[in-house]
Amino acid sequence: MKKHEFFMRRAIELALKGKGLVSPNPMVGAVIVKDGKIIAEGYHRSYGTLHAERDAFANLKQPSDGADLYVTLEPCCHHGKQPPCTDAVIEHGIKRVFVGSEDPNPLVNGKGNAILRDHGIEVHTGILKEECDSINLPFFHYIQTKTPYFVCKYAMTADGKIASVSGNSKWISSEASRKRAHEMRAEYKGIMAGINTVLADDPMLNCRIEGCPSPIRIICDTHLRLPRDSNIAKTAGEYRTIIATASDDEDKKNTLRSMGVEIINVPEKEGHIDLPALAVELGKLKIDGVLVEGGGELNFSVMKEGLCRKVFVFIAPKILGGASAKTPVGGAGIERLGDCVKLSAPKVSPIGDDILLEYEVM
């Protein structure tokens, strides 16, 4: 088993090279092994390009007949932007296939493995399954629900404040934490903020790491208050930008559209954007994952509506105090303790002087 885990771990490393580039497809890595040695590797490099298995076959320097294939996700068996990977596996004489995750896509979902077995190929599943599953949680959620995988991310002090009593919030977290936060922006297809955050901070919401993609900016703006001289509006031609609104102000919409802003009309719910309705619309645009950086009101709304699947919390070794200082989750709050948002035990990582907590929403 250790031998199989070694090769699958290498396949996971390869898969992660596609982070932020393959959405709404999954990240997949593949390793071809013959006589105990790797003879070719591949991964899904970007949306629309060769899948991992075919990428690996394209890198072969010797025949692969009788070889083993290690792949982080069940080989596909349907025509999409690329032909079925099962065909390539069969054609290249692979003897055994070791699979990490089974594909929940209804077009695959066990069918890929079954086709390989029907052609006399041994298929072994569940190799480092938990690790393989963990790299594609947004894809698994999206392919089954057709809505994005929402992640809330915020930085706070050790006493739970995201700004001082005067509203000063730069910088609560360390430089290392801010770099990690920008890496997260590159990992998710969309980034969401509320209009109050935009009006208060005038952010760019882009990724400032060279060579990394910036996410699609999604602003929840119920009454269409976005100023045309804001950074978001002024750079809409450079970074794809979506405004979700319930406003019927067609003049303002046309002005923003002329600047490159896309407008999505969604219903109003309790004075705010109907977030479940917005999630459906974002899914139609093939936005499979959304990083929420919207302040306390939006964080609470996303959690209250049951949309949030993961929470990242950067904790800085600082104390601000102040009863009126902002906290990361605001809104009306939850009255009964039994109705709280329940989280898993955290994964804890040191980031510079800070600590990063990673929770799954239960």
mmCIF file of C-alpha atoms in Angstrom:
data_model
loop_
_atom_site.group_PDB
_atom_site.id
_atom_site.type_symbol
_atom_site.label_atom_id
_atom_site.label_comp_id
_atom_site.label_asym_id
_atom_site.label_seq_id
_atom_site.Cartn_x
_atom_site.Cartn_y
_atom_site.Cartn_z
ATOM 1 C CA MET A 1 0.000 0.000 0.000
ATOM 2 C CA LYS A 2 2.867 2.412 0.724
ATOM 3 C CA LYS A 3 4.043 2.024 -2.888
ATOM 4 C CA HIS A 4 0.563 2.907 -4.168
ATOM 5 C CA GLU A 5 0.337 5.879 -1.809
ATOM 6 C CA PHE A 6 3.715 7.153 -3.018
ATOM 7 C CA PHE A 7 2.598 7.272 -6.637
ATOM 8 C CA MET A 8 -0.836 8.672 -5.775
ATOM 9 C CA ARG A 9 0.758 11.390 -3.677
ATOM 10 C CA ARG A 10 2.786 12.386 -6.721
ATOM 11 C CA ALA A 11 -0.430 12.478 -8.766
ATOM 12 C CA ILE A 12 -1.957 14.827 -6.163
ATOM 13 C CA GLU A 13 1.074 17.135 -6.423
ATOM 14 C CA LEU A 14 0.577 17.270 -10.177
ATOM 15 C CA ALA A 15 -3.181 17.882 -9.856
ATOM 16 C CA LEU A 16 -2.583 20.926 -7.665
ATOM 17 C CA LYS A 17 -0.652 22.600 -10.483
ATOM 18 C CA GLY A 18 -4.041 23.246 -12.079
ATOM 19 C CA LYS A 19 -5.305 25.230 -9.064
ATOM 20 C CA GLY A 20 -7.309 28.249 -10.188
ATOM 21 C CA LEU A 21 -6.952 27.319 -13.873
ATOM 22 C CA VAL A 22 -9.311 24.401 -14.543
ATOM 23 C CA SER A 23 -12.624 25.614 -13.091
ATOM 24 C CA PRO A 24 -15.370 24.467 -13.433
ATOM 25 C CA ASN A 25 -13.534 21.205 -14.118
ATOM 26 C CA PRO A 26 -11.776 19.295 -11.317
ATOM 27 C CA MET A 27 -8.047 19.276 -10.637
ATOM 28 C CA VAL A 28 -6.655 15.910 -11.706
ATOM 29 C CA GLY A 29 -3.176 14.402 -11.801
ATOM 30 C CA ALA A 30 -2.006 11.175 -13.435
ATOM 31 C CA VAL A 31 1.138 9.049 -13.147
ATOM 32 C CA ILE A 32 2.027 6.086 -15.399
ATOM 33 C CA VAL A 33 4.241 3.452 -13.747
ATOM 34 C CA LYS A 34 6.008 0.497 -15.403
ATOM 35 C CA ASP A 35 8.316 -1.972 -13.669
ATOM 36 C CA GLY A 36 8.145 0.169 -10.549
ATOM 37 C CA LYS A 37 9.283 3.366 -12.265
ATOM 38 C CA ILE A 38 7.385 6.459 -13.401
ATOM 39 C CA ILE A 39 7.497 6.619 -17.200
ATOM 40 C CA ALA A 40 5.150 9.583 -17.704
ATOM 41 C CA GLU A 41 3.176 12.182 -15.774
ATOM 42 C CA GLY A 42 0.376 14.577 -16.596
ATOM 43 C CA TYR A 43 -2.269 16.843 -15.161
ATOM 44 C CA HIS A 44 -5.241 18.918 -16.263
ATOM 45 C CA ARG A 45 -3.514 22.213 -17.013
ATOM 46 C CA SER A 46 -6.433 24.524 -17.798
ATOM 47 C CA TYR A 47 -10.108 24.402 -18.718
ATOM 48 C CA GLY A 48 -10.598 22.986 -22.199
ATOM 49 C CA THR A 49 -7.142 21.391 -22.488
ATOM 50 C CA LEU A 50 -6.181 17.714 -22.289
ATOM 51 C CA HIS A 51 -7.379 15.823 -19.239
ATOM 52 C CA ALA A 52 -4.706 14.456 -16.925
ATOM 53 C CA GLU A 53 -4.647 10.922 -18.379
ATOM 54 C CA ARG A 54 -4.288 12.102 -21.972
ATOM 55 C CA ASP A 55 -1.697 14.670 -20.892
ATOM 56 C CA ALA A 56 0.319 11.853 -19.303
ATOM 57 C CA PHE A 57 0.012 9.671 -22.406
ATOM 58 C CA ALA A 58 1.228 12.590 -24.516
ATOM 59 C CA ASN A 59 4.411 12.622 -22.384
ATOM 60 C CA LEU A 60 5.245 8.946 -22.855
ATOM 61 C CA LYS A 61 8.778 8.163 -24.015
ATOM 62 C CA GLN A 62 8.222 4.388 -24.129
ATOM 63 C CA PRO A 63 5.249 2.038 -24.647
ATOM 64 C CA SER A 64 2.788 1.872 -21.764
ATOM 65 C CA ASP A 65 1.397 -1.611 -22.439
ATOM 66 C CA GLY A 66 1.178 -3.543 -19.170
ATOM 67 C CA ALA A 67 1.767 -0.384 -17.093
ATOM 68 C CA ASP A 68 -0.137 0.933 -14.088
ATOM 69 C CA LEU A 69 -1.991 4.253 -14.078
ATOM 70 C CA TYR A 70 -2.453 6.273 -10.895
ATOM 71 C CA VAL A 71 -5.106 8.986 -11.242
ATOM 72 C CA THR A 72 -6.593 11.212 -8.542
ATOM 73 C CA LEU A 73 -10.112 11.094 -10.038
ATOM 74 C CA GLU A 74 -12.053 8.368 -11.821
ATOM 75 C CA PRO A 75 -11.373 8.552 -15.586
ATOM 76 C CA CYS A 76 -14.189 10.237 -17.513
ATOM 77 C CA CYS A 77 -16.241 8.211 -19.982
ATOM 78 C CA HIS A 78 -18.188 10.894 -21.856
ATOM 79 C CA HIS A 79 -17.522 13.451 -24.562
ATOM 80 C CA GLY A 80 -17.114 17.046 -23.331
ATOM 81 C CA LYS A 81 -14.472 19.474 -24.498
ATOM 82 C CA GLN A 82 -12.213 16.400 -24.623
ATOM 83 C CA PRO A 83 -12.949 12.775 -25.615
ATOM 84 C CA PRO A 84 -13.382 10.068 -22.947
ATOM 85 C CA CYS A 85 -10.226 9.275 -20.992
ATOM 86 C CA THR A 86 -11.388 5.662 -20.656
ATOM 87 C CA ASP A 87 -10.797 5.237 -24.392
ATOM 88 C CA ALA A 88 -7.196 6.440 -24.055
ATOM 89 C CA VAL A 89 -6.541 4.149 -21.074
ATOM 90 C CA ILE A 90 -7.800 1.135 -23.029
ATOM 91 C CA GLU A 91 -5.929 2.079 -26.223
ATOM 92 C CA HIS A 92 -2.602 2.442 -24.385
ATOM 93 C CA GLY A 93 -2.680 -1.082 -22.945
ATOM 94 C CA ILE A 94 -2.835 -0.095 -19.292
ATOM 95 C CA LYS A 95 -3.069 -3.202 -17.076
ATOM 96 C CA ARG A 96 -4.108 -1.681 -13.734
ATOM 97 C CA VAL A 97 -5.683 1.619 -12.734
ATOM 98 C CA PHE A 98 -5.478 3.020 -9.218
ATOM 99 C CA VAL A 99 -8.104 5.694 -8.494
ATOM 100 C CA GLY A 100 -8.250 8.201 -5.648
ATOM 101 C CA SER A 101 -11.711 9.792 -5.844
ATOM 102 C CA GLU A 102 -14.798 8.474 -7.595
ATOM 103 C CA ASP A 103 -16.383 11.135 -9.786
ATOM 104 C CA PRO A 104 -19.835 12.287 -8.532
ATOM 105 C CA ASN A 105 -20.625 13.745 -11.964
ATOM 106 C CA PRO A 106 -23.791 11.860 -13.053
ATOM 107 C CA LEU A 107 -22.187 11.408 -16.479
ATOM 108 C CA VAL A 108 -19.392 9.381 -14.852
ATOM 109 C CA ASN A 109 -20.161 8.288 -11.255
ATOM 110 C CA GLY A 110 -18.753 4.769 -11.408
ATOM 111 C CA LYS A 111 -19.315 4.288 -15.123
ATOM 112 C CA GLY A 112 -15.695 5.106 -15.968
ATOM 113 C CA ASN A 113 -14.371 2.434 -13.626
ATOM 114 C CA ALA A 114 -16.967 -0.058 -14.898
ATOM 115 C CA ILE A 115 -15.952 0.464 -18.536
ATOM 116 C CA LEU A 116 -12.310 -0.169 -17.690
ATOM 117 C CA ARG A 117 -13.183 -3.376 -15.829
ATOM 118 C CA ASP A 118 -15.345 -4.511 -18.746
ATOM 119 C CA HIS A 119 -12.208 -4.282 -20.903
ATOM 120 C CA GLY A 120 -10.188 -6.503 -18.567
ATOM 121 C CA ILE A 121 -8.373 -3.715 -16.721
ATOM 122 C CA GLU A 122 -7.960 -4.076 -12.956
ATOM 123 C CA VAL A 123 -9.364 -1.031 -11.156
ATOM 124 C CA HIS A 124 -8.513 -0.300 -7.531
ATOM 125 C CA THR A 125 -10.351 2.575 -5.868
ATOM 126 C CA GLY A 126 -9.968 4.621 -2.710
ATOM 127 C CA ILE A 127 -6.180 5.150 -2.843
ATOM 128 C CA LEU A 128 -5.621 8.205 -0.580
ATOM 129 C CA LYS A 129 -9.305 8.941 -1.114
ATOM 130 C CA GLU A 130 -9.579 11.554 1.629
ATOM 131 C CA GLU A 131 -6.625 13.541 0.273
ATOM 132 C CA CYS A 132 -7.857 13.261 -3.309
ATOM 133 C CA ASP A 133 -11.376 14.311 -2.300
ATOM 134 C CA SER A 134 -10.070 17.336 -0.386
ATOM 135 C CA ILE A 135 -8.557 19.041 -3.446
ATOM 136 C CA ASN A 136 -11.856 19.050 -5.357
ATOM 137 C CA LEU A 137 -14.518 19.956 -2.782
ATOM 138 C CA PRO A 138 -15.807 22.923 -4.852
ATOM 139 C CA PHE A 139 -16.135 20.703 -7.949
ATOM 140 C CA PHE A 140 -17.923 17.934 -6.052
ATOM 141 C CA HIS A 141 -20.387 20.439 -4.586
ATOM 142 C CA TYR A 142 -20.966 22.259 -7.873
ATOM 143 C CA ILE A 143 -21.411 19.179 -10.051
ATOM 144 C CA GLN A 144 -24.099 17.858 -7.695
ATOM 145 C CA THR A 145 -25.943 21.085 -6.808
ATOM 146 C CA LYS A 146 -25.217 23.374 -9.807
ATOM 147 C CA THR A 147 -24.469 26.133 -7.272
ATOM 148 C CA PRO A 148 -21.085 27.463 -6.058
ATOM 149 C CA TYR A 149 -19.157 26.213 -3.069
ATOM 150 C CA PHE A 150 -19.087 29.243 -0.730
ATOM 151 C CA VAL A 151 -16.103 29.881 1.556
ATOM 152 C CA CYS A 152 -16.027 32.669 4.151
ATOM 153 C CA LYS A 153 -12.608 34.138 4.888
ATOM 154 C CA TYR A 154 -11.714 36.844 7.394
ATOM 155 C CA ALA A 155 -8.876 38.101 9.563
ATOM 156 C CA MET A 156 -9.424 39.121 13.173
ATOM 157 C CA THR A 157 -7.568 39.950 16.347
ATOM 158 C CA ALA A 158 -7.262 37.547 19.259
ATOM 159 C CA ASP A 159 -10.313 39.250 20.810
ATOM 160 C CA GLY A 160 -12.418 38.801 17.682
ATOM 161 C CA LYS A 161 -12.265 42.256 16.074
ATOM 162 C CA ILE A 162 -11.908 42.971 12.353
ATOM 163 C CA ALA A 163 -11.368 46.716 12.858
ATOM 164 C CA SER A 164 -10.729 49.224 15.629
ATOM 165 C CA VAL A 165 -13.479 51.404 17.121
ATOM 166 C CA SER A 166 -12.571 54.064 14.538
ATOM 167 C CA GLY A 167 -12.917 51.574 11.665
ATOM 168 C CA ASN A 168 -9.176 51.160 11.047
ATOM 169 C CA SER A 169 -8.506 47.653 9.718
ATOM 170 C CA LYS A 170 -5.131 47.937 7.929
ATOM 171 C CA TRP A 171 -3.427 45.770 8.706
ATOM 172 C CA ILE A 172 -4.812 43.294 11.240
ATOM 173 C CA SER A 173 -3.091 40.242 9.759
ATOM 174 C CA SER A 174 0.584 39.743 8.922
ATOM 175 C CA GLU A 175 2.164 40.094 5.498
ATOM 176 C CA ALA A 176 2.401 36.293 5.285
ATOM 177 C CA SER A 177 -1.329 35.986 5.972
ATOM 178 C CA ARG A 178 -2.155 38.591 3.350
ATOM 179 C CA LYS A 179 -0.092 36.663 0.808
ATOM 180 C CA ARG A 180 -1.979 33.468 1.677
ATOM 181 C CA ALA A 181 -5.262 35.365 1.315
ATOM 182 C CA HIS A 182 -4.277 36.421 -2.208
ATOM 183 C CA GLU A 183 -3.398 32.815 -3.004
ATOM 184 C CA MET A 184 -6.958 31.916 -1.964
ATOM 185 C CA ARG A 185 -8.293 34.533 -4.359
ATOM 186 C CA ALA A 186 -6.480 32.729 -7.160
ATOM 187 C CA GLU A 187 -7.952 29.383 -6.092
ATOM 188 C CA TYR A 188 -11.644 30.295 -6.336
ATOM 189 C CA LYS A 189 -13.536 31.273 -9.470
ATOM 190 C CA GLY A 190 -15.377 34.134 -7.754
ATOM 191 C CA ILE A 191 -14.909 36.580 -4.880
ATOM 192 C CA MET A 192 -17.922 38.192 -3.212
ATOM 193 C CA ALA A 193 -18.307 41.383 -1.182
ATOM 194 C CA GLY A 194 -21.226 43.503 -0.058
ATOM 195 C CA ILE A 195 -21.743 47.092 -1.137
ATOM 196 C CA ASN A 196 -21.056 48.398 2.390
ATOM 197 C CA THR A 197 -17.547 46.931 2.249
ATOM 198 C CA VAL A 198 -17.001 48.469 -1.187
ATOM 199 C CA LEU A 199 -18.192 51.890 -0.011
ATOM 200 C CA ALA A 200 -16.074 51.756 3.159
ATOM 201 C CA ASP A 201 -12.820 50.342 1.759
ATOM 202 C CA ASP A 202 -12.948 50.927 -2.033
ATOM 203 C CA PRO A 203 -11.184 47.569 -2.614
ATOM 204 C CA MET A 204 -9.916 46.053 -5.857
ATOM 205 C CA LEU A 205 -10.694 42.419 -4.899
ATOM 206 C CA ASN A 206 -8.120 41.131 -7.375
ATOM 207 C CA CYS A 207 -5.205 38.743 -6.921
ATOM 208 C CA ARG A 208 -1.907 40.574 -6.600
ATOM 209 C CA ILE A 209 0.382 37.566 -7.032
ATOM 210 C CA GLU A 210 2.201 37.679 -10.343
ATOM 211 C CA GLY A 211 1.128 34.946 -12.741
ATOM 212 C CA CYS A 212 -1.988 33.984 -10.753
ATOM 213 C CA PRO A 213 -5.506 34.524 -12.091
ATOM 214 C CA SER A 214 -7.832 37.045 -10.453
ATOM 215 C CA PRO A 215 -11.317 35.883 -9.474
ATOM 216 C CA ILE A 216 -14.579 37.154 -10.907
ATOM 217 C CA ARG A 217 -15.692 39.993 -8.616
ATOM 218 C CA ILE A 218 -19.284 39.662 -7.385
ATOM 219 C CA ILE A 219 -20.793 42.611 -5.521
ATOM 220 C CA CYS A 220 -24.088 42.286 -3.649
ATOM 221 C CA ASP A 221 -25.638 45.714 -4.175
ATOM 222 C CA THR A 222 -29.375 45.564 -3.500
ATOM 223 C CA HIS A 223 -30.149 49.183 -4.382
ATOM 224 C CA LEU A 224 -27.335 49.730 -6.917
ATOM 225 C CA ARG A 225 -25.255 52.187 -4.900
ATOM 226 C CA LEU A 226 -21.911 51.350 -6.525
ATOM 227 C CA PRO A 227 -20.172 54.634 -7.429
ATOM 228 C CA ARG A 228 -18.903 54.852 -10.978
ATOM 229 C CA ASP A 229 -15.616 56.269 -9.634
ATOM 230 C CA SER A 230 -15.033 53.264 -7.345
ATOM 231 C CA ASN A 231 -12.100 50.952 -8.007
ATOM 232 C CA ILE A 232 -14.535 48.132 -8.757
ATOM 233 C CA ALA A 233 -16.350 50.108 -11.482
ATOM 234 C CA LYS A 234 -13.235 51.724 -12.948
ATOM 235 C CA THR A 235 -11.463 48.391 -13.424
ATOM 236 C CA ALA A 236 -14.449 46.356 -14.646
ATOM 237 C CA GLY A 237 -12.913 46.299 -18.112
ATOM 238 C CA GLU A 238 -9.798 44.657 -16.687
ATOM 239 C CA TYR A 239 -11.340 42.229 -14.200
ATOM 240 C CA ARG A 240 -14.654 40.506 -14.827
ATOM 241 C CA THR A 241 -17.178 42.113 -12.492
ATOM 242 C CA ILE A 242 -20.758 41.137 -11.648
ATOM 243 C CA ILE A 243 -23.213 43.275 -9.694
ATOM 244 C CA ALA A 244 -26.146 41.447 -8.134
ATOM 245 C CA THR A 245 -29.015 43.864 -7.569
ATOM 246 C CA ALA A 246 -32.771 44.126 -7.035
ATOM 247 C CA SER A 247 -32.835 47.692 -8.385
ATOM 248 C CA ASP A 248 -34.922 48.721 -11.385
ATOM 249 C CA ASP A 249 -32.769 51.786 -12.145
ATOM 250 C CA GLU A 250 -32.099 51.093 -15.826
ATOM 251 C CA ASP A 251 -30.087 54.295 -16.344
ATOM 252 C CA LYS A 252 -27.609 53.319 -13.622
ATOM 253 C CA LYS A 253 -27.441 49.774 -14.955
ATOM 254 C CA ASN A 254 -26.687 50.996 -18.480
ATOM 255 C CA THR A 255 -23.988 53.333 -17.173
ATOM 256 C CA LEU A 256 -22.288 50.474 -15.334
ATOM 257 C CA ARG A 257 -22.675 48.133 -18.308
ATOM 258 C CA SER A 258 -20.908 50.713 -20.477
ATOM 259 C CA MET A 259 -17.970 50.425 -18.083
ATOM 260 C CA GLY A 260 -17.839 46.639 -18.455
ATOM 261 C CA VAL A 261 -19.942 45.633 -15.430
ATOM 262 C CA GLU A 262 -22.300 42.665 -15.777
ATOM 263 C CA ILE A 263 -25.660 43.014 -14.028
ATOM 264 C CA ILE A 264 -27.627 40.149 -12.500
ATOM 265 C CA ASN A 265 -31.135 40.947 -11.322
ATOM 266 C CA VAL A 266 -32.216 38.873 -8.328
ATOM 267 C CA PRO A 267 -35.133 39.183 -5.896
ATOM 268 C CA GLU A 268 -34.889 41.170 -2.683
ATOM 269 C CA LYS A 269 -35.246 39.253 0.575
ATOM 270 C CA GLU A 270 -35.632 41.022 3.927
ATOM 271 C CA GLY A 271 -34.011 44.144 2.495
ATOM 272 C CA HIS A 272 -31.017 42.299 1.015
ATOM 273 C CA ILE A 273 -30.106 40.239 -2.030
ATOM 274 C CA ASP A 274 -31.774 36.811 -2.077
ATOM 275 C CA LEU A 275 -28.533 34.844 -1.782
ATOM 276 C CA PRO A 276 -29.915 31.361 -2.635
ATOM 277 C CA ALA A 277 -31.411 32.842 -5.820
ATOM 278 C CA LEU A 278 -28.063 34.476 -6.602
ATOM 279 C CA ALA A 279 -26.273 31.152 -6.048
ATOM 280 C CA VAL A 280 -28.436 29.567 -8.746
ATOM 281 C CA GLU A 281 -27.620 32.384 -11.192
ATOM 282 C CA LEU A 282 -23.896 32.125 -10.460
ATOM 283 C CA GLY A 283 -24.063 28.381 -11.049
ATOM 284 C CA LYS A 284 -25.540 29.027 -14.491
ATOM 285 C CA LEU A 285 -22.421 31.111 -15.216
ATOM 286 C CA LYS A 286 -20.239 28.090 -14.291
ATOM 287 C CA ILE A 287 -18.892 29.796 -11.182
ATOM 288 C CA ASP A 288 -18.168 26.752 -9.035
ATOM 289 C CA GLY A 289 -16.541 28.372 -6.002
ATOM 290 C CA VAL A 290 -16.904 31.747 -4.278
ATOM 291 C CA LEU A 291 -14.603 33.272 -1.662
ATOM 292 C CA VAL A 292 -16.651 35.614 0.535
ATOM 293 C CA GLU A 293 -14.751 38.693 1.742
ATOM 294 C CA GLY A 294 -17.757 40.840 2.424
ATOM 295 C CA GLY A 295 -17.696 41.932 6.048
ATOM 296 C CA GLY A 296 -19.888 40.916 8.974
ATOM 297 C CA GLU A 297 -23.311 41.465 7.394
ATOM 298 C CA LEU A 298 -22.613 39.376 4.299
ATOM 299 C CA ASN A 299 -20.788 36.680 6.299
ATOM 300 C CA PHE A 300 -23.830 36.280 8.527
ATOM 301 C CA SER A 301 -26.243 36.197 5.581
ATOM 302 C CA VAL A 302 -24.238 33.535 3.741
ATOM 303 C CA MET A 303 -24.099 31.421 6.897
ATOM 304 C CA LYS A 304 -27.739 32.005 7.833
ATOM 305 C CA GLU A 305 -28.877 30.867 4.382
ATOM 306 C CA GLY A 306 -26.869 27.647 4.736
ATOM 307 C CA LEU A 307 -24.626 28.444 1.775
ATOM 308 C CA CYS A 308 -21.243 28.523 3.532
ATOM 309 C CA ARG A 309 -19.323 25.234 3.315
ATOM 310 C CA LYS A 310 -15.943 26.268 4.732
ATOM 311 C CA VAL A 311 -14.536 29.029 6.956
ATOM 312 C CA PHE A 312 -10.957 30.334 6.985
ATOM 313 C CA VAL A 313 -10.013 32.465 9.986
ATOM 314 C CA PHE A 314 -6.706 34.303 10.284
ATOM 315 C CA ILE A 315 -6.077 35.200 13.936
ATOM 316 C CA ALA A 316 -3.511 37.924 14.664
ATOM 317 C CA PRO A 317 -1.774 38.158 18.067
ATOM 318 C CA LYS A 318 -3.346 41.536 18.816
ATOM 319 C CA ILE A 319 -6.004 42.919 21.150
ATOM 320 C CA LEU A 320 -8.156 45.889 20.108
ATOM 321 C CA GLY A 321 -11.100 45.846 22.504
ATOM 322 C CA GLY A 322 -14.056 48.168 22.125
ATOM 323 C CA ALA A 323 -17.678 47.126 22.511
ATOM 324 C CA SER A 324 -18.566 48.862 19.241
ATOM 325 C CA ALA A 325 -15.593 47.549 17.222
ATOM 326 C CA LYS A 326 -16.702 45.381 14.314
ATOM 327 C CA THR A 327 -16.685 41.590 14.536
ATOM 328 C CA PRO A 328 -16.335 39.181 11.591
ATOM 329 C CA VAL A 329 -19.924 37.949 11.656
ATOM 330 C CA GLY A 330 -22.610 40.558 12.282
ATOM 331 C CA GLY A 331 -26.213 40.677 11.153
ATOM 332 C CA ALA A 332 -29.144 40.014 13.438
ATOM 333 C CA GLY A 333 -27.405 37.101 15.087
ATOM 334 C CA ILE A 334 -28.832 33.780 16.248
ATOM 335 C CA GLU A 335 -31.018 33.749 19.353
ATOM 336 C CA ARG A 336 -30.827 30.103 20.395
ATOM 337 C CA LEU A 337 -27.436 28.494 20.952
ATOM 338 C CA GLY A 338 -28.803 25.256 19.528
ATOM 339 C CA ASP A 339 -29.389 26.987 16.191
ATOM 340 C CA CYS A 340 -25.779 28.125 15.790
ATOM 341 C CA VAL A 341 -23.648 27.383 12.725
ATOM 342 C CA LYS A 342 -21.715 24.269 13.703
ATOM 343 C CA LEU A 343 -18.136 23.763 12.544
ATOM 344 C CA SER A 344 -15.730 20.834 12.423
ATOM 345 C CA ALA A 345 -12.606 20.659 14.547
ATOM 346 C CA PRO A 346 -10.178 23.093 12.896
ATOM 347 C CA LYS A 347 -7.109 22.411 10.859
ATOM 348 C CA VAL A 348 -4.521 24.745 12.441
ATOM 349 C CA SER A 349 -1.596 26.243 10.529
ATOM 350 C CA PRO A 350 0.933 28.885 11.598
ATOM 351 C CA ILE A 351 1.160 31.758 9.077
ATOM 352 C CA GLY A 352 3.939 34.168 10.031
ATOM 353 C CA ASP A 353 2.992 35.511 13.463
ATOM 354 C CA ASP A 354 -0.655 34.600 12.852
ATOM 355 C CA ILE A 355 -2.644 31.373 13.045
ATOM 356 C CA LEU A 356 -4.906 30.126 10.257
ATOM 357 C CA LEU A 357 -7.910 28.050 11.288
ATOM 358 C CA GLU A 358 -9.702 26.053 8.584
ATOM 359 C CA TYR A 359 -13.193 24.767 9.415
ATOM 360 C CA GLU A 360 -15.706 22.669 7.507
ATOM 361 C CA VAL A 361 -19.314 23.700 8.088
ATOM 362 C CA MET A 362 -21.207 20.740 9.501
#
